Coordinates of C-alpha atoms in Angstrom, one line a residue:
X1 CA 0.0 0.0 0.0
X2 CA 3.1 2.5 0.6
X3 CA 4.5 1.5 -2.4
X4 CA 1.2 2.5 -4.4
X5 CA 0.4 5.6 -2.9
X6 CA 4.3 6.6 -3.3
X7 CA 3.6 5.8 -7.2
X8 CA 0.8 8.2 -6.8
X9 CA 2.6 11.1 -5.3
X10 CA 5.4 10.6 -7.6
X11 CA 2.8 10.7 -10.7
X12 CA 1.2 13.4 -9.3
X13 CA 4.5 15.4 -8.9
X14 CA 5.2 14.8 -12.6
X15 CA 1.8 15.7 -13.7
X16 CA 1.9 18.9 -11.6
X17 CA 5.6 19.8 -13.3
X18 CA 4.6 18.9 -16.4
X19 CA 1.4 21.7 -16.1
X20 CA 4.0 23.9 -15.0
X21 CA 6.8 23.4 -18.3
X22 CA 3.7 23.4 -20.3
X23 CA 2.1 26.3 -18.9
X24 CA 5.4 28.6 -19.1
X25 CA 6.6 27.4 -22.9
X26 CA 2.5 28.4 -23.5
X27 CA 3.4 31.9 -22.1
X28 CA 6.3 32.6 -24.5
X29 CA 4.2 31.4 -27.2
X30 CA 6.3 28.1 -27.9
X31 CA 5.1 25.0 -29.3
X32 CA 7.3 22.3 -29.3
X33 CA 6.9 19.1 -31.3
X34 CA 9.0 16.0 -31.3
X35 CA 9.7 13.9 -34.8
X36 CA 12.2 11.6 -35.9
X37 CA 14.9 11.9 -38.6
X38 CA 11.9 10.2 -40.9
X39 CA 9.2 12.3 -40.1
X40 CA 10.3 15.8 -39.5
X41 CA 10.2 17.4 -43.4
X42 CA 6.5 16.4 -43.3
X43 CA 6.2 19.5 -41.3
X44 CA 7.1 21.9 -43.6
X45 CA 3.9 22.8 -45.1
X46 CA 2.0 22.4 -41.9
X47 CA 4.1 25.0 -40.2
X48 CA 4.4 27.6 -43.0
X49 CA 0.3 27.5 -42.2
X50 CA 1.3 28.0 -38.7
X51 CA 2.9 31.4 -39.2
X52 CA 0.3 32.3 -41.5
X53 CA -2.5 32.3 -38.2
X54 CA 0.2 33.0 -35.8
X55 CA 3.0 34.5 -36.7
X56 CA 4.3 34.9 -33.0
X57 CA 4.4 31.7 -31.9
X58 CA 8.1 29.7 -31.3
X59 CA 8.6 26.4 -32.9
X60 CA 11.1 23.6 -31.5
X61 CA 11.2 20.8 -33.0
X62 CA 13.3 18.1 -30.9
X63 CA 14.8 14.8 -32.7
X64 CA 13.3 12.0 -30.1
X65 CA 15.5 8.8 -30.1
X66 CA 12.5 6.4 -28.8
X67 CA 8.8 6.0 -28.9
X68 CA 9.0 5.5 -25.0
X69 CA 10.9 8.8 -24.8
X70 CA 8.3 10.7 -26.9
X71 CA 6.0 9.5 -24.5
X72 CA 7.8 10.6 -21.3
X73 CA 8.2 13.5 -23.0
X74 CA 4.2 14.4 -23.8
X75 CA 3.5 13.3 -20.4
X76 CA 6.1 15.4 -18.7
X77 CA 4.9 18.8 -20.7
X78 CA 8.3 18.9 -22.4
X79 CA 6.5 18.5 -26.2
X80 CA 3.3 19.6 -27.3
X81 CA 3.0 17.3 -29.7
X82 CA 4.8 14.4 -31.5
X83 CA 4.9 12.9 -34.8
X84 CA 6.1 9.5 -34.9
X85 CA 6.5 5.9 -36.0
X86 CA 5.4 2.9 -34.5
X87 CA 4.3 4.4 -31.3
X88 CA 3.2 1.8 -28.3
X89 CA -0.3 2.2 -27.1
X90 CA 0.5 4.4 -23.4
X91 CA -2.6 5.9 -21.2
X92 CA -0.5 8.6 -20.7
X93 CA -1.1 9.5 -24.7
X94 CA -3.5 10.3 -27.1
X95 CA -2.4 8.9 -30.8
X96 CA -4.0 9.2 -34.1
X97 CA -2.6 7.0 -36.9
X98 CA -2.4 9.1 -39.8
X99 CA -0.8 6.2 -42.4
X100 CA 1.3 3.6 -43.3
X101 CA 4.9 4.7 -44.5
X102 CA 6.0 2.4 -47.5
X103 CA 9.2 0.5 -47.3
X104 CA 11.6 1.4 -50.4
X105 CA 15.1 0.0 -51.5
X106 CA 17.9 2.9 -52.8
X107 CA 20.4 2.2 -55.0
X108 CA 23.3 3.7 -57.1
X109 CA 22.2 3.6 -60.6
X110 CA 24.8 1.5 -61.8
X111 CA 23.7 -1.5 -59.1
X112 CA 21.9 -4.3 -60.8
X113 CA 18.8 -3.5 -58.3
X114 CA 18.3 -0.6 -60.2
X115 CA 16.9 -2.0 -62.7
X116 CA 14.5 -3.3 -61.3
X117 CA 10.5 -2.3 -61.4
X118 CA 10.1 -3.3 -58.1
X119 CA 11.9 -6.2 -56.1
X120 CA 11.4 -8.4 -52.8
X121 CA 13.7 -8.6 -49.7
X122 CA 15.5 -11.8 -51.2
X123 CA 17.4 -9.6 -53.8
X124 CA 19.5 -8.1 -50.8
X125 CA 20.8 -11.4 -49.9
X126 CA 24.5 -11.2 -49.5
X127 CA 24.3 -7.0 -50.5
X128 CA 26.1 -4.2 -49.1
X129 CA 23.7 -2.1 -47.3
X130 CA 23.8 0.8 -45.1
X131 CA 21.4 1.1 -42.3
X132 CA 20.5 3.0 -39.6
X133 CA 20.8 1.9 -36.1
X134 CA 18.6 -1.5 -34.6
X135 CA 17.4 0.8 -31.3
X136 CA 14.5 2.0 -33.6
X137 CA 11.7 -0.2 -34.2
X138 CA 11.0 -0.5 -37.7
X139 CA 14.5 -0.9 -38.4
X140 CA 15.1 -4.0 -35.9
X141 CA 11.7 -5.9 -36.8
X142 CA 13.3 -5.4 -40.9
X143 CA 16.3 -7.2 -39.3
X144 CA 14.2 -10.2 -37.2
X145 CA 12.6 -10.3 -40.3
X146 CA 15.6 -11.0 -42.7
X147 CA 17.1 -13.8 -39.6
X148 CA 13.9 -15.7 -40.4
X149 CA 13.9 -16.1 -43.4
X150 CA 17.8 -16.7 -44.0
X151 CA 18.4 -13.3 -45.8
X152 CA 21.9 -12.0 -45.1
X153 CA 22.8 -8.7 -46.0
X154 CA 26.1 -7.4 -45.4
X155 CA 25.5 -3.9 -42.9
X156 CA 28.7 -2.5 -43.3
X157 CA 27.6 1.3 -42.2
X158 CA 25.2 2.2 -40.0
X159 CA 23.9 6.0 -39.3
X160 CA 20.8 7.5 -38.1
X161 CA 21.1 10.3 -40.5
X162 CA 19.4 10.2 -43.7
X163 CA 21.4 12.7 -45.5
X164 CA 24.1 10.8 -45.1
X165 CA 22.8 7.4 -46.0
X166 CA 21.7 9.0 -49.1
X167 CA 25.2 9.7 -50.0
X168 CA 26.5 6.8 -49.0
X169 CA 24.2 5.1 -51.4
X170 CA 25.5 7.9 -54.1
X171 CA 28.6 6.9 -53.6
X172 CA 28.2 3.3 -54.4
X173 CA 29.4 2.1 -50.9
X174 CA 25.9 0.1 -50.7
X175 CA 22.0 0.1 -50.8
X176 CA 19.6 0.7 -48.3
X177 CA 16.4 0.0 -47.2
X178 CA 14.3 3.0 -45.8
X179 CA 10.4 4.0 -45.4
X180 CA 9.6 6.4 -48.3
X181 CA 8.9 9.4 -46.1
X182 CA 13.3 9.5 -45.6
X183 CA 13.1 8.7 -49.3
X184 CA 11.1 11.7 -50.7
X185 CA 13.2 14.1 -51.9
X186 CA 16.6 12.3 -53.3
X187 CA 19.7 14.7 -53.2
X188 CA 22.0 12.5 -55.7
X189 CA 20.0 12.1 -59.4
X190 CA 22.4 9.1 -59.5
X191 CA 20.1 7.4 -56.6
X192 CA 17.0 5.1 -57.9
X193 CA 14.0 4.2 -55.6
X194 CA 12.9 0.4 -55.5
X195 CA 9.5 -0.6 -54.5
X196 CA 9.5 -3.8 -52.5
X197 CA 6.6 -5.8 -52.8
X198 CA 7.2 -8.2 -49.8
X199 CA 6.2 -8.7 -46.2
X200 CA 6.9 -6.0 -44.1
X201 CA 7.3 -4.8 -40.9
X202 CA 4.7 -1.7 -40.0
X203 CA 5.9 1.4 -40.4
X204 CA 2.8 3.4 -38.6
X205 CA 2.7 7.5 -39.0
X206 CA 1.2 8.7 -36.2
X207 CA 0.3 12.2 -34.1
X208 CA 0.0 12.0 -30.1
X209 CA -0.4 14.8 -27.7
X210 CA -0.6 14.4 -23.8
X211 CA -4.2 12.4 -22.5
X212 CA -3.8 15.0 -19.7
X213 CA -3.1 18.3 -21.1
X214 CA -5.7 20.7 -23.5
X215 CA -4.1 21.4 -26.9
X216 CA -3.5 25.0 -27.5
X217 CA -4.8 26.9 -30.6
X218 CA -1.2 26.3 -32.0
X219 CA -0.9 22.9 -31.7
X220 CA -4.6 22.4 -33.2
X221 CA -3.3 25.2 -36.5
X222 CA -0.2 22.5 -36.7
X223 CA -2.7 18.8 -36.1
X224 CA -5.6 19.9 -38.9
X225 CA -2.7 20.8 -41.3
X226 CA -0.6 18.0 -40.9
X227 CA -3.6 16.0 -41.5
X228 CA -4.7 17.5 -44.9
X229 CA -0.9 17.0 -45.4
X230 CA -1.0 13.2 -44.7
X231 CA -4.0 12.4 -46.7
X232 CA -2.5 13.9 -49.7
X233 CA 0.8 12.2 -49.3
X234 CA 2.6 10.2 -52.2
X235 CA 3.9 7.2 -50.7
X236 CA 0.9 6.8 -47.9
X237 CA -0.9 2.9 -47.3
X238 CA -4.2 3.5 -45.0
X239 CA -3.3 1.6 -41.9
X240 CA -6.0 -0.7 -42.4
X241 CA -4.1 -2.2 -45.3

């Protein structure tokens, strides 16, 4: 019985600071959203409507490392808002699942996969590939995926950041394997874009905001444009799919 009430108190005390962070970032007219390296240039649109209705409000966007984290995060009145992958179901958090991000293969246009209409994940059998790191989700399911059924790619680079696995790729030091939203907008005309039509590990787009905390006219501006964004976006699946 100690031990529950002490959880009480302690989730009271975070609740309480997290009113507190939220209340005083409100006051400076800051809305803070967390993303990932995947999800973050979706936001362009939906924030160039943002200073059109309020041009005085202070946007910070924060590069999360884990769906747990973004949680903590929206929970302790750090982040407004969060746009994410794969986020676990938490009572602390509201989510809507906006859709399902395709999984694409890049190559250097002189690699045999190039060629190729589309292809399925036995093609990167024994291929160098560069990767990002297994601590995010999508990435290690691809990975438990390939173990089962026997598909060995060679990782030989790992990196979180897109840029730069887009130029490894251009530089012909291997192919990758990537959701299209980190594959939109190519920055080497020598990289191609491979459809895989496989099984698949989810890749689920999502917004979430506090359970506990009223969204301020800000955040709303950002949520309903992000939304018109999503449901005109290229390389979308409805999560039902």
């Amino acid at each position: 019985l100690a031990f529950q009430h002490a959880q009480r108190v302690l989730a009271a005390n975070r609740a309480l600071e997290g009113d507190v962070t939220a209340a005083l970032a409100g006051e400076r007219g800051t809305l803070r959203i967390g993303t990932s390296a995947s999800t973050s240039h979706l936001l362009a649109k939906p924030l160039a409507e943002l200073g059109r209705h309020s041009p005085g409000v202070e946007v910070s966007l924060s590069n999360v490392a884990t769906a747990e984290a973004m949680a903590q995060q929206l929970d302790r009145g750090q982040l407004d808002l969060g746009l994410y992958i794969n986020i676990e179901p938490d009572e602390r958090v509201l989510t809507t699942t906006l859709f399902e991000d395709t999984w694409m293969i890049l190559a250097h246009r002189s690699d045999p996969l190039a060629a190729e209409a589309a292809t399925t994940l036995d093609a990167l059998d024994g291929v160098k590939m560069v990767a990002w790191h297994a601590r995010w989700r999508a990435q290690a399911h691809l990975e438990q995926l390939w173990r089962r059924r026997r598909i060995r790619p060679r990782i030989i680079y790992r990196t979180d950041d897109n840029l730069m696995i887009q130029r490894l790729v251009g530089n012909r030091l291997g192919c990758a394997c990537l959701g299209a939203l980190s594959t939109e907008h190519l920055i080497d005309p020598d990289i191609r874009r491979i459809p895989i039509n496989d099984e698949l590990p989810p890749r689920t787009l999502a917004l979430c905001h506090s359970r506990g905390r009223k969204l301020t006219p800000a955040a709303t501006v950002v949520i309903d444009s992000i939304r018109a964004v999503s449901s005109r976006w290229p390389g979308r699946r409805d999560a039902a799919e």
